[in-house]
CSV table of C-alpha atoms and ligand atoms in Angstrom, one decimal:
chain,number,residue,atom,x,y,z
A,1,UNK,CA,-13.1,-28.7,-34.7
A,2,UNK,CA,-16.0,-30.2,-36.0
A,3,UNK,CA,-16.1,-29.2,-40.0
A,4,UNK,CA,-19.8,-28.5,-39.1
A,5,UNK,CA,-18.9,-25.4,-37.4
A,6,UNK,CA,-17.7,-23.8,-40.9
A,7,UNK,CA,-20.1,-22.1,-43.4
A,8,UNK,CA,-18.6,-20.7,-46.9
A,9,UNK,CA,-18.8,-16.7,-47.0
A,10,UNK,CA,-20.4,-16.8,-43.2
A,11,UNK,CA,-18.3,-18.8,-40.8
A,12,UNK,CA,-14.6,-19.2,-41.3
A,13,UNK,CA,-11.9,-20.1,-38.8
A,14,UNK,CA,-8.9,-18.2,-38.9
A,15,UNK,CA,-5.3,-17.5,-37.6
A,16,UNK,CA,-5.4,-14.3,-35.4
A,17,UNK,CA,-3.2,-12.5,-33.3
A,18,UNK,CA,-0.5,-14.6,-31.5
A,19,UNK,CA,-1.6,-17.4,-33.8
A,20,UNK,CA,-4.5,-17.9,-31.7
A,21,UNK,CA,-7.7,-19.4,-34.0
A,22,UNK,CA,-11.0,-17.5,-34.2
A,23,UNK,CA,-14.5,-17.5,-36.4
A,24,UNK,CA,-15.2,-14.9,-38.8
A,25,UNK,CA,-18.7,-14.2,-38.6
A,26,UNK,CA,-20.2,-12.3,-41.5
A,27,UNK,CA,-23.8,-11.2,-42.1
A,28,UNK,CA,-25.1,-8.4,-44.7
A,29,UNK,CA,-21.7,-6.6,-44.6
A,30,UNK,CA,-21.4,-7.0,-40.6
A,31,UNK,CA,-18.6,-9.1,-38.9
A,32,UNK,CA,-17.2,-10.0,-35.8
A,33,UNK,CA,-14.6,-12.4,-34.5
A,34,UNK,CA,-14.5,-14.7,-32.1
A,35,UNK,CA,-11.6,-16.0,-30.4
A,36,UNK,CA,-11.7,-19.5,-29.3
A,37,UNK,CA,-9.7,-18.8,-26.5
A,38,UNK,CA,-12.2,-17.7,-23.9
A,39,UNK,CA,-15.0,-18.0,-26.2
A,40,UNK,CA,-13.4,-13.8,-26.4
A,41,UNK,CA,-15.5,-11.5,-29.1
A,42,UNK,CA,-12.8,-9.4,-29.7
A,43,UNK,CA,-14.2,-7.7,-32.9
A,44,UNK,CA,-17.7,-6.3,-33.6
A,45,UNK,CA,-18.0,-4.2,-36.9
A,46,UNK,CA,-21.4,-3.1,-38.2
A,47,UNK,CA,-21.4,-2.4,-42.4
A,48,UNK,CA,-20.2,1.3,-42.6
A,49,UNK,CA,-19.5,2.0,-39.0
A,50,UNK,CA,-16.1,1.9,-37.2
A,51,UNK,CA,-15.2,-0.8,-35.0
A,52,UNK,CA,-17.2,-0.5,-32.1
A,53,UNK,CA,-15.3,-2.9,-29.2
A,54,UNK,CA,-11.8,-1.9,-28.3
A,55,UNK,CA,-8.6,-3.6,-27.2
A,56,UNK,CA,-5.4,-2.3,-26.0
A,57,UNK,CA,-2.3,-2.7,-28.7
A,58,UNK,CA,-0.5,-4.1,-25.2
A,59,UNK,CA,-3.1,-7.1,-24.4
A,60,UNK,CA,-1.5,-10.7,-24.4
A,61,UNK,CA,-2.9,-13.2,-26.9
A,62,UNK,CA,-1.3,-16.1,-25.5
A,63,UNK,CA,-2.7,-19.6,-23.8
A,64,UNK,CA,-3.3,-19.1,-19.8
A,65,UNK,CA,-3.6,-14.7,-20.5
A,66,UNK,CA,-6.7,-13.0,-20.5
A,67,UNK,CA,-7.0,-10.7,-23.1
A,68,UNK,CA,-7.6,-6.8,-22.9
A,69,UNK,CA,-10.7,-5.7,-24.3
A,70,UNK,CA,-13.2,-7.0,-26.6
A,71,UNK,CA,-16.2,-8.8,-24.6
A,72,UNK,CA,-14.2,-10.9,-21.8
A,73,UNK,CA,-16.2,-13.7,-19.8
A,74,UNK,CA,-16.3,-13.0,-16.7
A,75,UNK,CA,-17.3,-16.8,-15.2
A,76,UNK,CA,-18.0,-18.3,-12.6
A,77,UNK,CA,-16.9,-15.3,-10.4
A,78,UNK,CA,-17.3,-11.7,-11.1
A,79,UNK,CA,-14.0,-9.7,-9.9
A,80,UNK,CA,-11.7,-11.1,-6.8
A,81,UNK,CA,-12.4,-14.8,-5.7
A,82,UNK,CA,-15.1,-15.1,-2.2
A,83,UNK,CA,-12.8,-16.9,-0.7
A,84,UNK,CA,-9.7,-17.8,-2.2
A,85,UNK,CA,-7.3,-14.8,-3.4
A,86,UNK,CA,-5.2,-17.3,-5.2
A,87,UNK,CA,-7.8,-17.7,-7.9
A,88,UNK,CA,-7.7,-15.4,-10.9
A,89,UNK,CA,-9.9,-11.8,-11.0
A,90,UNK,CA,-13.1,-12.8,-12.9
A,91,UNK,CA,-12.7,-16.2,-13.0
A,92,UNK,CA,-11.1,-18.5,-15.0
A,93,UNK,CA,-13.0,-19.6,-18.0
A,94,UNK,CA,-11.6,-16.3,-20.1
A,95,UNK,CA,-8.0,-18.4,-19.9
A,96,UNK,CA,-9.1,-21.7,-21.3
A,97,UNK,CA,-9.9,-22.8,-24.9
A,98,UNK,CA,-13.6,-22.9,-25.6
A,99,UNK,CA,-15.0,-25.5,-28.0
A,100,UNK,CA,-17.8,-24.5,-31.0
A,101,UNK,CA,-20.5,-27.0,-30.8
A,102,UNK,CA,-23.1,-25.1,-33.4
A,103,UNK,CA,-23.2,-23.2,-36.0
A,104,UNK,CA,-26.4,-21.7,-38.3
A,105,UNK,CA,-26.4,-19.0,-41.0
A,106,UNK,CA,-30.0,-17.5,-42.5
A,107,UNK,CA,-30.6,-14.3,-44.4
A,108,UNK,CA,-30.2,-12.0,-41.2
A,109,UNK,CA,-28.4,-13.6,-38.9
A,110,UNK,CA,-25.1,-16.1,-38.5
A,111,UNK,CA,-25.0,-17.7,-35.2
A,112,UNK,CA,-22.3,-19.2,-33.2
A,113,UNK,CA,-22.1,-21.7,-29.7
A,114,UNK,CA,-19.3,-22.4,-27.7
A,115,UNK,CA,-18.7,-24.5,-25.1
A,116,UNK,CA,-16.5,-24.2,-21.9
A,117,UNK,CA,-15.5,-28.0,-21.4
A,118,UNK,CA,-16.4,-29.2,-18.4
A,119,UNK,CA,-13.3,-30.5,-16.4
A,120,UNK,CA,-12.6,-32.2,-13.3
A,121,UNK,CA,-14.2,-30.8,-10.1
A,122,UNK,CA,-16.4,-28.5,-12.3
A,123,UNK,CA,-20.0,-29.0,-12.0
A,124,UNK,CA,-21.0,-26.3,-14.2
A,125,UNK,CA,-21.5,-26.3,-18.0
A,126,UNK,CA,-21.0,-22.5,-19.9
A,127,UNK,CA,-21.9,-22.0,-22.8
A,128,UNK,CA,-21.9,-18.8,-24.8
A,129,UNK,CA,-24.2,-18.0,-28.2
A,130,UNK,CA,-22.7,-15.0,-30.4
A,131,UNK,CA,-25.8,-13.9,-32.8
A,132,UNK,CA,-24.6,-11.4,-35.8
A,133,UNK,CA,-27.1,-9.7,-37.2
A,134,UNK,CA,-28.2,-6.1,-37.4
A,135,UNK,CA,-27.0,-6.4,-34.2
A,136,UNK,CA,-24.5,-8.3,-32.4
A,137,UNK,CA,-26.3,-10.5,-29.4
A,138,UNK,CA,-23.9,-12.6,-26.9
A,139,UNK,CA,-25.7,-14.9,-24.1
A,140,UNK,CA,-23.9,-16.6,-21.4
A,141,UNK,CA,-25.3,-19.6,-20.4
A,142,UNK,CA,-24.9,-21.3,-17.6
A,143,UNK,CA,-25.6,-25.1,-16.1
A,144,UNK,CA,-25.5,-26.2,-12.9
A,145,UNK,CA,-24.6,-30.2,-13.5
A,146,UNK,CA,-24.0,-30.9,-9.9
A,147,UNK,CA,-26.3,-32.5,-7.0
A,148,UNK,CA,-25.4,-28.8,-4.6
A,149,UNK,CA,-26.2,-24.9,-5.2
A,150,UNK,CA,-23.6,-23.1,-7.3
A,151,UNK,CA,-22.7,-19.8,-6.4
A,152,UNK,CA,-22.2,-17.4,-9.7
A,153,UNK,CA,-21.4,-14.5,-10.3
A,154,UNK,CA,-20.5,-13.1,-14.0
A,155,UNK,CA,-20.1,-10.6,-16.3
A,156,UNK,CA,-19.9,-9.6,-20.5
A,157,UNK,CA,-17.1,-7.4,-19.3
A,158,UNK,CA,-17.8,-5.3,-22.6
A,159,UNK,CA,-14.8,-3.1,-23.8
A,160,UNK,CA,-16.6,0.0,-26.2
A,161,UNK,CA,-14.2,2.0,-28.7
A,162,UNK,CA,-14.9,5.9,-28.5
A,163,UNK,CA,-13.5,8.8,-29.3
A,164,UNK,CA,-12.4,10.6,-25.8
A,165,UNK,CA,-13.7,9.3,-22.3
A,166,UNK,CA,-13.7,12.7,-22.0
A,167,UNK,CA,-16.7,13.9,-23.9
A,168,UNK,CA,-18.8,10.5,-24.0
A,169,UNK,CA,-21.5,10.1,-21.6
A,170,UNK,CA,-23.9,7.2,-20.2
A,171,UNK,CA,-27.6,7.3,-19.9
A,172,UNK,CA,-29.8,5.1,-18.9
A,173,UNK,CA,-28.3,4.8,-15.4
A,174,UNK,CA,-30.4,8.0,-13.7
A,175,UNK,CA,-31.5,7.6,-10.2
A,176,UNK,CA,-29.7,4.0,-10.2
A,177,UNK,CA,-28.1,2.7,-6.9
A,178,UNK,CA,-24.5,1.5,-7.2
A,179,UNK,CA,-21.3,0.7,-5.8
A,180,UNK,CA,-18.8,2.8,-5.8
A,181,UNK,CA,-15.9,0.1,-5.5
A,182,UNK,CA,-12.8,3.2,-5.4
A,183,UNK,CA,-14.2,4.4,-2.2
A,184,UNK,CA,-13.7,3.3,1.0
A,185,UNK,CA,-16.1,0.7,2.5
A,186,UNK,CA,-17.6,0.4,-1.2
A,187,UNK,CA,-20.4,2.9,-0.2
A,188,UNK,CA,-23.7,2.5,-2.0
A,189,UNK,CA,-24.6,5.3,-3.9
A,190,UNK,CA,-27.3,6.9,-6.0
A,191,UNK,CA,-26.7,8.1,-10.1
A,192,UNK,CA,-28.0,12.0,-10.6
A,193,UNK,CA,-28.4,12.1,-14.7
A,194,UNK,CA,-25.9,10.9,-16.9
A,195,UNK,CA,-22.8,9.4,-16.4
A,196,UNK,CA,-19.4,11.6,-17.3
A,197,UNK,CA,-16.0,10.6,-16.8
A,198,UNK,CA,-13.4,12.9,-15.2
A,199,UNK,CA,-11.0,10.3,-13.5
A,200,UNK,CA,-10.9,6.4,-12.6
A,201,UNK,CA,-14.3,5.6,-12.4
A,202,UNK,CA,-15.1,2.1,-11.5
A,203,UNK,CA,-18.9,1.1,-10.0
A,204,UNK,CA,-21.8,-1.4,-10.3
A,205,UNK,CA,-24.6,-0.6,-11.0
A,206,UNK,CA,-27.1,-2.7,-8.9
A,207,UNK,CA,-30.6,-3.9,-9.5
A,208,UNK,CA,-31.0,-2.5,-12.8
A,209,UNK,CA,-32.4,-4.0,-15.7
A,210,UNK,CA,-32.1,-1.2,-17.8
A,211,UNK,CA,-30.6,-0.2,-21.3
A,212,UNK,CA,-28.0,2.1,-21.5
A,213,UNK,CA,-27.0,4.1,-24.8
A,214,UNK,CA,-22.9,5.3,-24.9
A,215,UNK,CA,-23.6,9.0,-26.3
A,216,UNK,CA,-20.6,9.7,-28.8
A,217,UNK,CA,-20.4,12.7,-29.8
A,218,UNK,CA,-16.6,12.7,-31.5
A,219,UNK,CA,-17.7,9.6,-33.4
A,220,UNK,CA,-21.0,10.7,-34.0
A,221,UNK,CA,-23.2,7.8,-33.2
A,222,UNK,CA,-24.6,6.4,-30.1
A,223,UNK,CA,-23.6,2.8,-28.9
A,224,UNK,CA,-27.1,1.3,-26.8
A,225,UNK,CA,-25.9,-2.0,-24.7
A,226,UNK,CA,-29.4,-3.7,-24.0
A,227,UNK,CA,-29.8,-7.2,-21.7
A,228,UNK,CA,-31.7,-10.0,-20.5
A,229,UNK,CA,-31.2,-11.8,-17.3
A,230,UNK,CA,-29.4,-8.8,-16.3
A,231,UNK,CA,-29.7,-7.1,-12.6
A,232,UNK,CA,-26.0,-5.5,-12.5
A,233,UNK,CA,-24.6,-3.0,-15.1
A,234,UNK,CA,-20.7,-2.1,-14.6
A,235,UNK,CA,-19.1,1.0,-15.4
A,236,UNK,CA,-15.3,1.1,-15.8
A,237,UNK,CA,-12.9,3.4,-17.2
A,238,UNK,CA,-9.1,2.9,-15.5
A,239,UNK,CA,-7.9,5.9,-15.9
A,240,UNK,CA,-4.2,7.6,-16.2
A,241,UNK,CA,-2.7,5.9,-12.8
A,242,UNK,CA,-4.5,2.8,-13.4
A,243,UNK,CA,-3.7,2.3,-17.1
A,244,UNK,CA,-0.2,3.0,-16.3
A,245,UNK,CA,-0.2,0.1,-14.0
A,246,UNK,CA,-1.4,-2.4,-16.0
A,247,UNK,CA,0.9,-4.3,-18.4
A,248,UNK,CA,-1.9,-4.9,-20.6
A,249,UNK,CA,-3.3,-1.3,-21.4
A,250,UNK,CA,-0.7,1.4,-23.0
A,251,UNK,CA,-0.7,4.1,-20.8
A,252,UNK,CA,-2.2,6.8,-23.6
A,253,UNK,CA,-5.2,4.3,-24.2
A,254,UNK,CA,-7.6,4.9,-21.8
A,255,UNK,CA,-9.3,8.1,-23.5
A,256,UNK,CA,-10.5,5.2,-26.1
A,257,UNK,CA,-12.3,3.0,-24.4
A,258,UNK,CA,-15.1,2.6,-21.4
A,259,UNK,CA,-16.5,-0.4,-20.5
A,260,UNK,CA,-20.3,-1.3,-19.9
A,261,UNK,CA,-20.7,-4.4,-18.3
A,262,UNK,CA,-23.7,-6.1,-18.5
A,263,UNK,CA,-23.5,-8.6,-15.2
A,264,UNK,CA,-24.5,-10.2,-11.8
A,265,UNK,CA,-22.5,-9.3,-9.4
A,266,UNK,CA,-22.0,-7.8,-5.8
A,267,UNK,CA,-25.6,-7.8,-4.3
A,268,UNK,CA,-27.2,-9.1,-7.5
A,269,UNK,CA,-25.0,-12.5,-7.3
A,270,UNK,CA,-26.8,-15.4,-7.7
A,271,UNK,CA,-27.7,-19.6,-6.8
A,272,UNK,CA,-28.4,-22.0,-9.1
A,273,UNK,CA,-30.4,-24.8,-8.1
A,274,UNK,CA,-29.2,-28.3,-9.5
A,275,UNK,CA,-30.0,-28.7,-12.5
A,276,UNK,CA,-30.5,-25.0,-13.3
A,277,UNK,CA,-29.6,-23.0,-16.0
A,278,UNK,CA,-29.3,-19.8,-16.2
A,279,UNK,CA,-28.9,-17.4,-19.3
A,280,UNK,CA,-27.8,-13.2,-19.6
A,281,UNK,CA,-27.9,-11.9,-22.8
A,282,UNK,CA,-26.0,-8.2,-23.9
A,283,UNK,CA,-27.3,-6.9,-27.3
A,284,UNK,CA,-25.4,-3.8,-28.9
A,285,UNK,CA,-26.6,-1.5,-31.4
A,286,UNK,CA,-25.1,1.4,-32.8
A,287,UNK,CA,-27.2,4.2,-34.2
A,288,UNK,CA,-26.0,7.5,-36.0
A,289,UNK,CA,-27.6,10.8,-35.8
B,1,TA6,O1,-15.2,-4.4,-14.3
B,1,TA6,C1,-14.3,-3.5,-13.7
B,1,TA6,C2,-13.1,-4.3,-13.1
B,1,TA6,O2,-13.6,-5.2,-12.1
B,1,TA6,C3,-12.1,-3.2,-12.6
B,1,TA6,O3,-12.0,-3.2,-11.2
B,1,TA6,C4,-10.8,-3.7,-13.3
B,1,TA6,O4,-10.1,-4.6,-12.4
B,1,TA6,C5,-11.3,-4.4,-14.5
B,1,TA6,O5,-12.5,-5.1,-14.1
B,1,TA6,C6,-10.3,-5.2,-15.3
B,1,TA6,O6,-10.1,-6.4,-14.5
B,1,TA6,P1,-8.9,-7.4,-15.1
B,1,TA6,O7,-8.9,-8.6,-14.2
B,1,TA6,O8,-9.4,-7.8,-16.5
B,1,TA6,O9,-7.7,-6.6,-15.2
């Protein structure tokens, strides 16, 4: 890595789990790490708050595995392949090394840029910008490099930490269309007040460029998910049966977590013209009563 990258007391590379490197960001008693390995923010602590993302004590931290929670990217497709079920769920780019290209530290914030190397066949350039601040702000970028249209589809597949699925709830998302994607024929249906979570709940929000706030009451503190260049928000909480069938995700876990997505996906896919590039940006805040 380019020594660059590096910035005493701000940006340091480390050793994490499964000897996988990452950067330690710090800012004003903030911190976060970032996993090279699928540019992955696995860690996002404001000063004097718990850790706000979650990831399962099962998830794999090993080359060609995604791993389970944190903020995956979800690039250049969002969920199964169009076309070719062979491919891997949400793409590929969450299973490759990612390369830091820039680096900046000031008196509120210490930035980050990684770079998913383009490869053979790929006429896309990603690139993803983790800003710490009072905040923590991650923007997926994308380039399309080649002379054609490139289909995309994507998410910040954003895993939160709370205290009980069971007594969180979701605003923001009130009168909102979106896919139910458990029910049959993935109707298309309309949010009355805020969400709640009584069993596998799994749908995308559509068209929406709205905030939404994580109401916490167990942790006492709110958790708002903000965006830019945002039309899909998805909601996803596995569940008992769901949890249990995934090697990556202790089966007593899911009561910690929920996941807001902030996305393009479904009907709010897009095309980027040659030479395009475009950019989503999540921002999360956490406030306390
Ligand atoms: O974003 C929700 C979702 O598409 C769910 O359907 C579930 O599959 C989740 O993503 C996790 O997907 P993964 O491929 O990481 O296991």
């Amino acid at each position: 890595m380019d020594k660059q990258i590096t910035v005493p007391e701000r940006i340091t590379i480390k050793t994490g789990k499964g000897g996988l490197q990452y950067l330690d960001l710090r800012c004003n008693g903030a911190e976060a790490h970032v996993y090279l390995h699928g540019a992955h923010v696995l860690h996002y602590q404001p000063a004097g708050q718990a850790p706000v993302l979650w990831h399962s004590k099962e998830s794999l931290f090993e080359a060609n595995k995604p791993i389970r929670g944190g903020i995956p990217v979800c690039w250049p497709w969002f969920g199964a392949h169009a076309t070719d079920t062979t491919l891997p769920s949400h793409g590929y780019s969450r299973y490759s090394e990612w390369v830091p290209v820039a680096s900046s530290a000031s008196a509120t914030a210490t930035t980050v840029t990684l770079r998913f190397p383009a490869s053979q066949g790929r006429s896309a350039l990603a690139e993803l910008t983790v800003v710490l601040g009072s905040s923590l702000e991650v923007t997926l970028a994308t380039t399309n490099t080649g002379s054609s249209a490139m289909p995309l589809s994507e998410a910040l597949h954003s895993y939160f930490a709370v205290s009980d699925i069971r007594t969180v709830s979701i605003t923001g998302l009130d009168q909102e269309q979106y896919v139910d994607t458990l029910l049959a024929g993935r109707p298309i249906l309309t949010q009355e007040g805020p969400v709640a979570f009584e069993a596998e709940t799994d749908r995308i929000y559509i068209n929406t460029t709205r905030e939404c706030v994580i109401a916490d009451p167990g942790m006492h503190r709110s958790i708002r998910i903000g965006k830019k260049g945002s039309l899909s928000t998805v909601v996803w909480n596995p569940w008992i049966a769901k949890a249990a069938r995934m090697p990556d995700f202790g089966d007593n876990e899911y009561p910690e977590m929920v996941c807001v997505e902030t996305a393009n996906c479904g009907p709010n896919a897009l095309s980027l013209a040659p030479g395009q590039t475009h950019a989503m940006t999540t921002r999360i805040d956490v406030e306390t009563p």
